[in-house]
Tab-separated table of C-alpha atoms in Angstrom:
chain	number	residue	atom	x	y	z
A	20	MET	CA	23.997	-59.067	44.335
A	21	GLY	CA	21.069	-56.663	44.830
A	22	LYS	CA	21.178	-52.967	44.176
A	23	THR	CA	22.015	-50.564	46.957
A	24	MET	CA	19.456	-48.025	48.142
A	25	GLU	CA	21.493	-45.253	46.508
A	26	GLU	CA	21.484	-47.137	43.190
A	27	LEU	CA	17.723	-47.625	43.418
A	28	TYR	CA	17.302	-43.940	44.203
A	29	ARG	CA	19.302	-42.872	41.142
A	30	GLU	CA	17.521	-45.416	38.947
A	31	ARG	CA	14.071	-44.199	39.960
A	32	GLU	CA	15.039	-40.548	39.648
A	33	GLN	CA	16.536	-41.099	36.196
A	34	ARG	CA	13.488	-43.045	35.042
A	35	VAL	CA	11.235	-40.064	35.769
A	36	LEU	CA	13.732	-37.532	34.393
A	37	ASP	CA	13.964	-39.491	31.133
A	38	ALA	CA	10.183	-39.501	30.785
A	39	ILE	CA	9.988	-35.739	31.380
A	40	ALA	CA	12.731	-35.284	28.779
A	41	LEU	CA	10.523	-37.240	26.313
A	42	LYS	CA	13.020	-40.084	26.209
A	43	LYS	CA	12.438	-43.800	26.608
A	44	PRO	CA	13.350	-44.868	30.132
A	45	ASP	CA	13.920	-48.532	30.955
A	46	ARG	CA	10.184	-48.779	31.696
A	47	VAL	CA	7.134	-46.593	32.161
A	48	PRO	CA	7.524	-44.765	35.500
A	49	ILE	CA	4.668	-44.984	37.966
A	50	LEU	CA	3.866	-42.205	40.447
A	51	ALA	CA	0.914	-41.546	42.712
A	52	HIS	CA	-0.835	-38.831	44.647
A	53	PHE	CA	-1.828	-41.306	47.345
A	54	SER	CA	-3.837	-38.678	49.257
A	55	PHE	CA	-5.646	-40.331	52.188
A	56	PHE	CA	-5.329	-43.868	50.796
A	57	PRO	CA	-2.465	-44.724	53.199
A	58	ALA	CA	-4.719	-44.068	56.192
A	59	LYS	CA	-7.437	-46.409	54.955
A	60	TYR	CA	-4.867	-48.961	53.803
A	61	SER	CA	-3.422	-48.946	57.328
A	62	GLU	CA	-6.889	-49.169	58.932
A	63	MET	CA	-6.729	-45.678	60.383
A	64	THR	CA	-9.269	-42.899	60.136
A	65	LEU	CA	-8.456	-39.791	58.145
A	66	GLU	CA	-8.829	-37.800	61.340
A	67	GLU	CA	-6.116	-39.874	63.035
A	68	VAL	CA	-3.467	-39.014	60.449
A	69	MET	CA	-4.577	-35.366	60.358
A	70	TYR	CA	-3.857	-35.005	64.066
A	71	ASP	CA	-1.080	-37.537	64.735
A	72	PRO	CA	2.118	-37.180	62.649
A	73	GLU	CA	3.452	-40.505	63.927
A	74	LYS	CA	0.386	-42.333	62.623
A	75	LEU	CA	0.642	-40.490	59.305
A	76	TRP	CA	4.293	-41.526	59.053
A	77	LYS	CA	3.443	-45.149	59.760
A	78	ALA	CA	0.629	-45.194	57.194
A	79	GLN	CA	2.611	-43.431	54.466
A	80	TRP	CA	5.711	-45.545	55.035
A	81	LYS	CA	3.701	-48.768	54.821
A	82	THR	CA	2.169	-47.630	51.530
A	83	LEU	CA	5.488	-46.424	50.110
A	84	THR	CA	7.450	-49.573	50.898
A	85	GLU	CA	4.734	-52.008	49.845
A	86	PHE	CA	3.747	-50.397	46.512
A	87	GLU	CA	7.154	-48.857	45.704
A	88	PRO	CA	6.307	-45.942	43.397
A	89	ASP	CA	9.236	-44.440	41.524
A	90	MET	CA	8.812	-41.281	43.620
A	91	ASP	CA	6.716	-40.520	46.668
A	92	ASN	CA	4.746	-37.421	47.590
A	93	ASN	CA	5.689	-36.090	51.023
A	94	PRO	CA	2.386	-36.195	52.976
A	95	PHE	CA	3.005	-33.869	55.898
A	96	ALA	CA	2.236	-30.456	54.405
A	97	LEU	CA	-1.306	-31.507	53.500
A	98	ARG	CA	-2.265	-34.322	55.847
A	99	SER	CA	-0.860	-33.603	59.306
A	100	ILE	CA	-2.194	-30.097	59.766
A	101	GLY	CA	-5.373	-30.618	61.769
A	102	PRO	CA	-3.970	-28.981	64.930
A	103	LEU	CA	-2.567	-26.025	62.976
A	104	LEU	CA	-5.862	-25.362	61.190
A	105	GLU	CA	-7.727	-25.661	64.476
A	106	ILE	CA	-5.447	-23.231	66.300
A	107	LEU	CA	-6.007	-20.617	63.605
A	108	ASP	CA	-9.747	-21.356	63.322
A	109	PHE	CA	-9.330	-21.663	59.564
A	110	LYS	CA	-12.532	-20.775	57.711
A	111	GLN	CA	-11.832	-21.878	54.133
A	112	LEU	CA	-11.692	-25.595	54.790
A	113	LYS	CA	-13.500	-28.457	56.469
A	114	TRP	CA	-11.255	-31.384	57.290
A	115	PRO	CA	-11.593	-34.888	58.731
A	116	GLY	CA	-12.992	-34.602	62.237
A	117	HIS	CA	-13.621	-30.870	61.884
A	118	GLY	CA	-16.700	-29.980	59.851
A	119	VAL	CA	-16.863	-33.390	58.173
A	120	ALA	CA	-16.821	-36.939	59.504
A	121	ALA	CA	-13.602	-38.611	60.617
A	122	ASP	CA	-13.387	-40.617	57.376
A	123	VAL	CA	-14.317	-37.853	54.929
A	124	SER	CA	-11.687	-35.880	53.003
A	125	TYR	CA	-11.300	-32.111	52.756
A	126	GLN	CA	-14.154	-29.871	51.699
A	127	PHE	CA	-13.171	-26.401	50.485
A	128	ILE	CA	-15.526	-23.573	51.476
A	129	ASP	CA	-15.758	-21.315	48.458
A	130	GLY	CA	-16.568	-17.690	49.109
A	131	GLU	CA	-15.788	-14.034	48.480
A	132	TYR	CA	-13.003	-13.380	50.971
A	133	MET	CA	-12.105	-10.239	49.036
A	134	MET	CA	-15.015	-8.049	47.994
A	135	ALA	CA	-15.467	-6.689	44.491
A	136	ASP	CA	-14.805	-3.135	45.638
A	137	GLU	CA	-11.499	-4.096	47.289
A	138	TYR	CA	-9.420	-4.674	44.147
A	139	ASP	CA	-7.779	-1.275	44.438
A	140	ALA	CA	-6.698	-1.898	48.035
A	141	PHE	CA	-5.294	-5.282	47.041
A	142	LEU	CA	-3.469	-3.873	44.018
A	143	ALA	CA	-2.050	-0.947	45.986
A	144	ASP	CA	-0.550	-3.084	48.753
A	145	PRO	CA	-1.227	-6.863	48.678
A	146	THR	CA	0.681	-7.464	51.917
A	147	ASP	CA	-1.249	-4.850	53.865
A	148	PHE	CA	-4.533	-6.115	52.439
A	149	THR	CA	-3.651	-9.697	53.357
A	150	LEU	CA	-2.697	-8.898	56.949
A	151	ARG	CA	-5.462	-6.453	57.880
A	152	THR	CA	-8.388	-7.615	55.724
A	153	TYR	CA	-7.882	-11.125	54.354
A	154	TRP	CA	-6.378	-12.877	57.378
A	155	PRO	CA	-9.125	-11.735	59.792
A	156	ARG	CA	-11.693	-13.204	57.400
A	157	ILE	CA	-10.100	-16.617	56.899
A	158	PHE	CA	-8.532	-17.083	60.353
A	159	GLY	CA	-11.079	-16.636	63.119
A	160	ALA	CA	-8.281	-16.482	65.691
A	161	LEU	CA	-6.740	-13.448	63.957
A	162	LYS	CA	-9.830	-11.245	63.784
A	163	ALA	CA	-8.013	-8.640	65.899
A	164	PHE	CA	-5.753	-7.905	62.931
A	165	GLU	CA	-8.568	-5.975	61.254
A	166	LYS	CA	-8.053	-3.255	63.904
A	167	LEU	CA	-4.407	-2.721	62.955
A	168	PRO	CA	-3.515	0.602	61.326
A	169	PRO	CA	-1.788	0.371	57.952
A	170	LEU	CA	1.674	-0.924	58.784
A	171	ARG	CA	3.248	1.496	56.326
A	172	ASP	CA	2.073	4.330	58.573
A	173	ILE	CA	4.098	2.930	61.452
A	174	VAL	CA	7.197	2.252	59.386
A	175	THR	CA	7.212	5.235	57.056
A	176	TYR	CA	6.447	8.110	59.366
A	177	ALA	CA	8.547	8.660	62.461
A	178	MET	CA	5.638	10.446	64.125
A	179	GLY	CA	3.668	7.207	63.939
A	180	THR	CA	6.059	5.437	66.252
A	181	PRO	CA	4.708	6.705	69.619
A	182	PHE	CA	1.104	5.822	68.826
A	183	GLY	CA	1.186	3.363	65.914
A	184	PHE	CA	2.029	0.328	68.026
A	185	GLY	CA	-0.858	0.815	70.406
A	186	ALA	CA	-3.029	-1.734	68.628
A	187	PHE	CA	-0.512	-4.453	69.501
A	188	GLY	CA	-1.159	-3.905	73.194
A	189	SER	CA	-4.892	-4.615	73.176
A	190	PRO	CA	-6.078	-7.850	74.860
A	191	GLU	CA	-7.504	-9.106	71.557
A	192	MET	CA	-4.217	-8.505	69.739
A	193	ILE	CA	-2.142	-10.112	72.496
A	194	GLU	CA	-4.359	-13.200	72.214
A	195	ALA	CA	-3.979	-13.207	68.418
A	196	LEU	CA	-0.195	-12.912	68.684
A	197	GLU	CA	-0.153	-15.785	71.165
A	198	THR	CA	-2.138	-17.786	68.622
A	199	LEU	CA	0.491	-17.024	65.987
A	200	LYS	CA	3.167	-18.329	68.370
A	201	LYS	CA	1.264	-21.597	68.801
A	202	ALA	CA	0.689	-21.834	65.051
A	203	GLY	CA	4.392	-21.241	64.471
A	204	GLU	CA	5.262	-24.115	66.794
A	205	LYS	CA	2.938	-26.441	64.896
A	206	SER	CA	4.385	-25.289	61.567
A	207	ILE	CA	7.868	-26.097	62.831
A	208	GLN	CA	6.637	-29.579	63.779
A	209	VAL	CA	5.173	-30.132	60.304
A	210	ALA	CA	8.435	-28.976	58.717
A	211	TYR	CA	10.433	-31.305	60.962
A	212	TYR	CA	8.430	-34.390	59.997
A	213	SER	CA	8.391	-33.377	56.348
A	214	ARG	CA	12.165	-32.943	56.213
A	215	LEU	CA	12.811	-36.158	58.128
A	216	PHE	CA	10.451	-38.164	55.900
A	217	THR	CA	12.251	-36.948	52.785
A	218	GLU	CA	15.608	-37.918	54.285
A	219	LYS	CA	14.463	-41.385	55.353
A	220	ALA	CA	12.764	-42.011	52.017
A	221	ARG	CA	16.001	-41.165	50.222
A	222	GLU	CA	17.906	-43.565	52.440
A	223	ALA	CA	15.363	-46.225	51.448
A	224	GLY	CA	15.847	-45.455	47.737
A	225	PHE	CA	12.836	-43.230	47.032
A	226	PRO	CA	13.029	-39.652	45.634
A	227	MET	CA	10.330	-37.082	46.289
A	228	GLN	CA	8.122	-35.955	43.437
A	229	TYR	CA	8.132	-32.249	44.265
A	230	GLY	CA	10.355	-29.688	45.885
A	231	GLY	CA	7.826	-26.881	45.905
A	232	PHE	CA	4.318	-25.727	45.121
A	233	THR	CA	2.707	-22.785	43.395
A	234	GLN	CA	-0.473	-21.858	41.532
A	235	ALA	CA	-1.658	-20.139	38.406
A	236	PRO	CA	-2.229	-16.481	39.365
A	237	PHE	CA	-5.872	-16.613	38.284
A	238	ASP	CA	-6.446	-19.669	40.491
A	239	THR	CA	-4.945	-17.908	43.483
A	240	LEU	CA	-7.192	-14.910	42.905
A	241	SER	CA	-10.281	-17.032	42.343
A	242	ASP	CA	-9.719	-19.827	44.873
A	243	TYR	CA	-8.675	-17.780	47.862
A	244	PHE	CA	-9.764	-14.188	47.346
A	245	ARG	CA	-12.723	-13.630	45.046
A	246	GLY	CA	-14.298	-17.087	45.027
A	247	THR	CA	-15.785	-18.915	42.053
A	248	LYS	CA	-18.899	-16.756	41.710
A	249	GLY	CA	-17.002	-13.519	42.235
A	250	SER	CA	-14.321	-14.297	39.693
A	251	MET	CA	-16.901	-15.384	37.120
A	252	PHE	CA	-18.679	-12.035	37.444
A	253	ASP	CA	-15.379	-10.136	37.467
A	254	MET	CA	-14.391	-11.405	34.019
A	255	TYR	CA	-17.425	-9.504	32.693
A	256	ARG	CA	-17.769	-6.588	35.106
A	257	ARG	CA	-14.147	-5.628	35.853
A	258	PRO	CA	-11.894	-7.533	33.427
A	259	ASP	CA	-9.011	-5.064	33.671
A	260	LYS	CA	-8.894	-5.470	37.449
A	261	VAL	CA	-8.718	-9.248	37.080
A	262	ILE	CA	-5.789	-9.001	34.683
A	263	LYS	CA	-3.961	-6.507	36.893
A	264	ALA	CA	-4.495	-8.708	39.960
A	265	CYS	CA	-3.124	-11.756	38.124
A	266	GLU	CA	-0.101	-9.750	37.024
A	267	LYS	CA	0.392	-8.573	40.608
A	268	LEU	CA	0.280	-12.169	41.851
A	269	LEU	CA	2.659	-13.536	39.208
A	270	PRO	CA	5.963	-12.624	40.938
A	271	VAL	CA	4.542	-13.831	44.255
A	272	MET	CA	3.707	-17.222	42.741
A	273	LEU	CA	7.159	-17.444	41.178
A	274	GLU	CA	8.962	-16.553	44.402
A	275	LEU	CA	6.914	-19.113	46.325
A	276	ALA	CA	8.142	-21.891	44.050
A	277	VAL	CA	11.745	-20.759	43.704
A	278	ASN	CA	12.263	-20.322	47.447
A	279	ALA	CA	10.794	-23.749	48.222
A	280	SER	CA	12.962	-25.416	45.598
A	281	ARG	CA	16.091	-23.768	46.950
A	282	ILE	CA	15.321	-25.102	50.411
A	283	SER	CA	14.424	-28.612	49.263
A	284	GLY	CA	17.026	-28.964	46.522
A	285	ASN	CA	14.310	-30.496	44.335
A	286	PRO	CA	13.554	-28.744	41.002
A	287	ARG	CA	10.069	-30.157	40.416
A	288	ILE	CA	7.228	-27.735	41.203
A	289	PHE	CA	3.633	-28.884	41.670
A	290	ILE	CA	0.941	-26.666	40.107
A	291	PRO	CA	-2.721	-27.758	40.444
A	292	ILE	CA	-5.079	-26.128	37.939
A	293	HIS	CA	-8.637	-25.398	39.065
A	294	LYS	CA	-10.386	-22.689	37.069
A	295	GLY	CA	-8.637	-22.845	33.690
A	296	LEU	CA	-10.804	-25.729	32.531
A	297	ASP	CA	-13.468	-26.273	29.899
A	298	GLY	CA	-16.348	-26.149	32.368
A	299	PHE	CA	-15.460	-22.843	34.001
A	300	MET	CA	-14.438	-20.374	31.313
A	301	SER	CA	-14.644	-20.084	27.559
A	302	GLN	CA	-11.715	-20.505	25.223
A	303	GLU	CA	-11.440	-16.766	24.715
A	304	GLN	CA	-11.560	-16.150	28.461
A	305	PHE	CA	-8.829	-18.738	28.964
A	306	LYS	CA	-6.652	-16.953	26.421
A	307	ARG	CA	-7.292	-13.570	27.996
A	308	PHE	CA	-7.426	-14.169	31.754
A	309	PHE	CA	-5.795	-17.480	32.574
A	310	TRP	CA	-3.123	-18.603	30.141
A	311	PRO	CA	-0.968	-15.433	29.812
A	312	THR	CA	0.150	-15.298	33.451
A	313	LEU	CA	0.226	-19.091	33.779
A	314	ARG	CA	2.496	-19.331	30.747
A	315	ASP	CA	4.652	-16.510	32.109
A	316	LEU	CA	4.924	-18.478	35.355
A	317	LEU	CA	5.834	-21.700	33.537
A	318	MET	CA	8.467	-19.924	31.455
A	319	ALA	CA	9.950	-18.186	34.489
A	320	LEU	CA	10.190	-21.496	36.351
A	321	ILE	CA	11.832	-23.157	33.367
A	322	ASN	CA	14.282	-20.265	33.058
A	323	GLU	CA	15.157	-20.833	36.718
A	324	GLY	CA	16.053	-24.429	35.872
A	325	LEU	CA	12.895	-25.821	37.477
A	326	THR	CA	10.354	-28.299	36.123
A	327	PRO	CA	6.671	-27.277	36.260
A	328	CYS	CA	4.517	-30.307	37.097
A	329	VAL	CA	1.005	-29.203	36.205
A	330	LEU	CA	-2.087	-31.132	37.301
A	331	TRP	CA	-5.069	-30.192	35.156
A	332	GLU	CA	-7.875	-31.037	37.608
A	333	GLY	CA	-10.752	-31.449	35.196
A	334	ASP	CA	-11.322	-31.486	31.440
A	335	CYS	CA	-9.101	-29.207	29.373
A	336	THR	CA	-9.291	-31.125	26.088
A	337	SER	CA	-10.210	-27.959	24.198
A	338	ARG	CA	-7.108	-26.197	25.567
A	339	LEU	CA	-4.497	-28.675	24.307
A	340	ASP	CA	-3.364	-26.638	21.309
A	341	ILE	CA	-2.892	-23.617	23.577
A	342	ILE	CA	-1.124	-25.221	26.530
A	343	LYS	CA	1.401	-27.000	24.326
A	344	ASP	CA	3.104	-23.623	23.854
A	345	VAL	CA	5.982	-24.367	26.210
A	346	PRO	CA	9.575	-25.422	25.496
A	347	PRO	CA	9.790	-29.121	24.586
A	348	ALA	CA	10.781	-31.652	27.239
A	349	ARG	CA	10.785	-29.126	30.098
A	350	ALA	CA	7.420	-29.697	31.782
A	351	LEU	CA	5.069	-32.432	32.998
A	352	TYR	CA	1.290	-32.342	32.511
A	353	ALA	CA	-0.945	-34.654	34.554
A	354	PHE	CA	-4.534	-34.975	33.360
A	355	GLU	CA	-7.672	-35.827	35.300
A	356	ALA	CA	-10.693	-35.770	32.954
A	357	THR	CA	-8.968	-34.587	29.757
A	358	ASP	CA	-9.032	-37.064	26.863
A	359	ILE	CA	-5.531	-38.383	27.443
A	360	PHE	CA	-5.322	-39.966	24.009
A	361	LYS	CA	-6.022	-36.622	22.342
A	362	ALA	CA	-3.484	-35.116	24.731
A	363	LYS	CA	-0.916	-37.608	23.441
A	364	ASP	CA	-1.586	-36.524	19.857
A	365	ALA	CA	-1.398	-32.811	20.704
A	366	LEU	CA	1.555	-32.833	23.117
A	367	ASP	CA	3.624	-35.756	21.898
A	368	THR	CA	6.734	-33.751	21.000
A	369	GLN	CA	6.325	-31.068	23.662
A	370	VAL	CA	5.279	-32.246	27.119
A	371	CYS	CA	5.499	-35.429	29.171
A	372	ILE	CA	2.025	-36.767	30.018
A	373	ARG	CA	0.943	-38.281	33.330
A	374	GLY	CA	-2.255	-40.176	34.224
A	375	ASN	CA	-5.075	-41.029	34.096
A	376	VAL	CA	-6.540	-44.282	35.480
A	377	PRO	CA	-10.065	-43.255	36.575
A	378	PRO	CA	-10.710	-43.148	40.343
A	379	SER	CA	-14.126	-44.695	39.653
A	380	LEU	CA	-12.437	-47.708	38.074
A	381	LEU	CA	-9.982	-48.002	40.961
A	382	ALA	CA	-12.894	-47.832	43.433
A	383	THR	CA	-15.430	-50.107	41.729
A	384	GLY	CA	-13.573	-52.119	39.085
A	385	THR	CA	-11.626	-55.350	39.249
A	386	PRO	CA	-7.879	-55.966	38.916
A	387	GLU	CA	-8.612	-57.247	35.403
A	388	ASP	CA	-10.283	-53.921	34.543
A	389	ILE	CA	-7.255	-52.050	35.859
A	390	ARG	CA	-4.776	-54.130	33.883
A	391	ALA	CA	-6.792	-53.665	30.688
A	392	TYR	CA	-6.935	-49.879	31.117
A	393	CYS	CA	-3.245	-49.638	32.001
A	394	LYS	CA	-2.371	-51.714	28.944
A	395	LYS	CA	-4.211	-49.259	26.715
A	396	LEU	CA	-2.442	-46.330	28.339
A	397	ILE	CA	0.986	-47.907	27.959
A	398	ASP	CA	0.363	-49.042	24.366
A	399	ILE	CA	-0.945	-45.679	23.148
A	400	VAL	CA	0.145	-42.877	25.472
A	401	GLY	CA	3.348	-44.597	26.583
A	402	LYS	CA	4.489	-45.452	23.081
A	403	ASP	CA	8.015	-44.097	22.485
A	404	GLY	CA	8.326	-42.660	26.002
A	405	GLY	CA	7.253	-39.359	27.520
A	406	TYR	CA	4.605	-40.951	29.721
A	407	ILE	CA	4.152	-41.579	33.466
A	408	MET	CA	1.486	-43.912	34.849
A	409	ASP	CA	-0.813	-42.559	37.570
A	410	SER	CA	-4.464	-42.329	38.509
A	411	ALA	CA	-6.533	-39.393	37.314
A	412	ALA	CA	-6.804	-38.068	40.877
A	413	GLY	CA	-6.126	-39.247	44.413
A	414	PHE	CA	-6.412	-42.874	45.489
A	415	ASP	CA	-8.683	-42.113	48.468
A	416	ASP	CA	-11.405	-44.646	47.644
A	417	ALA	CA	-9.351	-47.129	45.618
A	418	LYS	CA	-9.464	-50.831	46.412
A	419	PRO	CA	-6.014	-52.007	47.561
A	420	GLU	CA	-6.128	-54.943	45.128
A	421	ASN	CA	-6.704	-52.526	42.259
A	422	VAL	CA	-3.815	-50.292	43.311
A	423	LYS	CA	-1.646	-53.400	43.528
A	424	ALA	CA	-2.728	-54.487	40.027
A	425	MET	CA	-1.922	-51.034	38.633
A	426	PHE	CA	1.582	-51.025	40.099
A	427	GLU	CA	2.448	-54.625	39.302
A	428	PHE	CA	1.154	-54.487	35.733
A	429	THR	CA	2.965	-51.238	34.935
A	430	LYS	CA	6.261	-52.615	36.215
A	431	GLU	CA	5.856	-55.884	34.312
A	432	TYR	CA	4.287	-54.728	31.044
A	433	GLY	CA	5.702	-51.210	30.810
A	434	LEU	CA	9.224	-52.242	29.824
A	435	TYR	CA	10.714	-50.529	26.775
């Protein structure tokens, strides 16, 4: 008699939990950030799934049920948002069918969306700065917000009440508020599909990988506010401001994750790492600017009973002895370009390791190449548990036969 969907769900969940706890599960778990692979696998354009949630559902469900990862990654928050981004006239991103071709993935538009001389305004009141300065710069449809008076003036002083709301009556502001209404409706639609997908996946025996998302404070500052160039200069020209801004962002990043986990009921929190890598900052800069608030975030999440799932998007081989300073068996580190075999040596008794079949091999290699690489990963990194099979990054350009070889081999050979 076959297993029920509920039994399969518990089995898959426990397999991943055992790996994170540095135990030996029944076999090596296999997870995936499928990214836009489901669209191509289902012979759809990337633009189609960005703008049609039903097509995205069909593509993701086909991929989930045919490859059967131990957990899936809910696709709707990142890959059904074309209409929402368009309504807001979002400036920080190009997406399939908008700025790039229909079959090309996202392109982030790096820039200084907060100027160097605006640190004090940000530190004094991040919410006010975001609404009246940052939003008008990144959302073309909300440019009218830059004409708002400081909201604290309206709220704090009774005398501001008769005149303070005048800005909300201008034609430009009325149009911007109408845009927010439309954006809210699209956000509700995304949330609906996301929640329903999670429910249906559970009924089919598949847990979700993550229940929330957050970022390292430095990454938030650098990615979205100061930009790569600006943050590089800031570490030399205004280091104290950088540290204060990261400290200001820390509770915001924690609250973002905790609130999402409470809603989802899932304790695993996804944290992509962008700037804390070997190619961006020196070891001393990492110790001074990046790691202190990231570690504080990791510890706070762990103290909340959550599991930080960190994706180091690049090479951080030189950082291994630093980033192992977390409680044992309480976090998951996925590696892209880091030497995963050195990571195994450095983190073996501390952190579960995930990855890192190269996307280039998945795109250009053969199934035999994939099986050989996976065998090496299982034999060395998967020895004694504490390992999860995955690619180094998304599967966007992977050959279906290579993805199939990766999944089948792991399930057959990865038994403990």
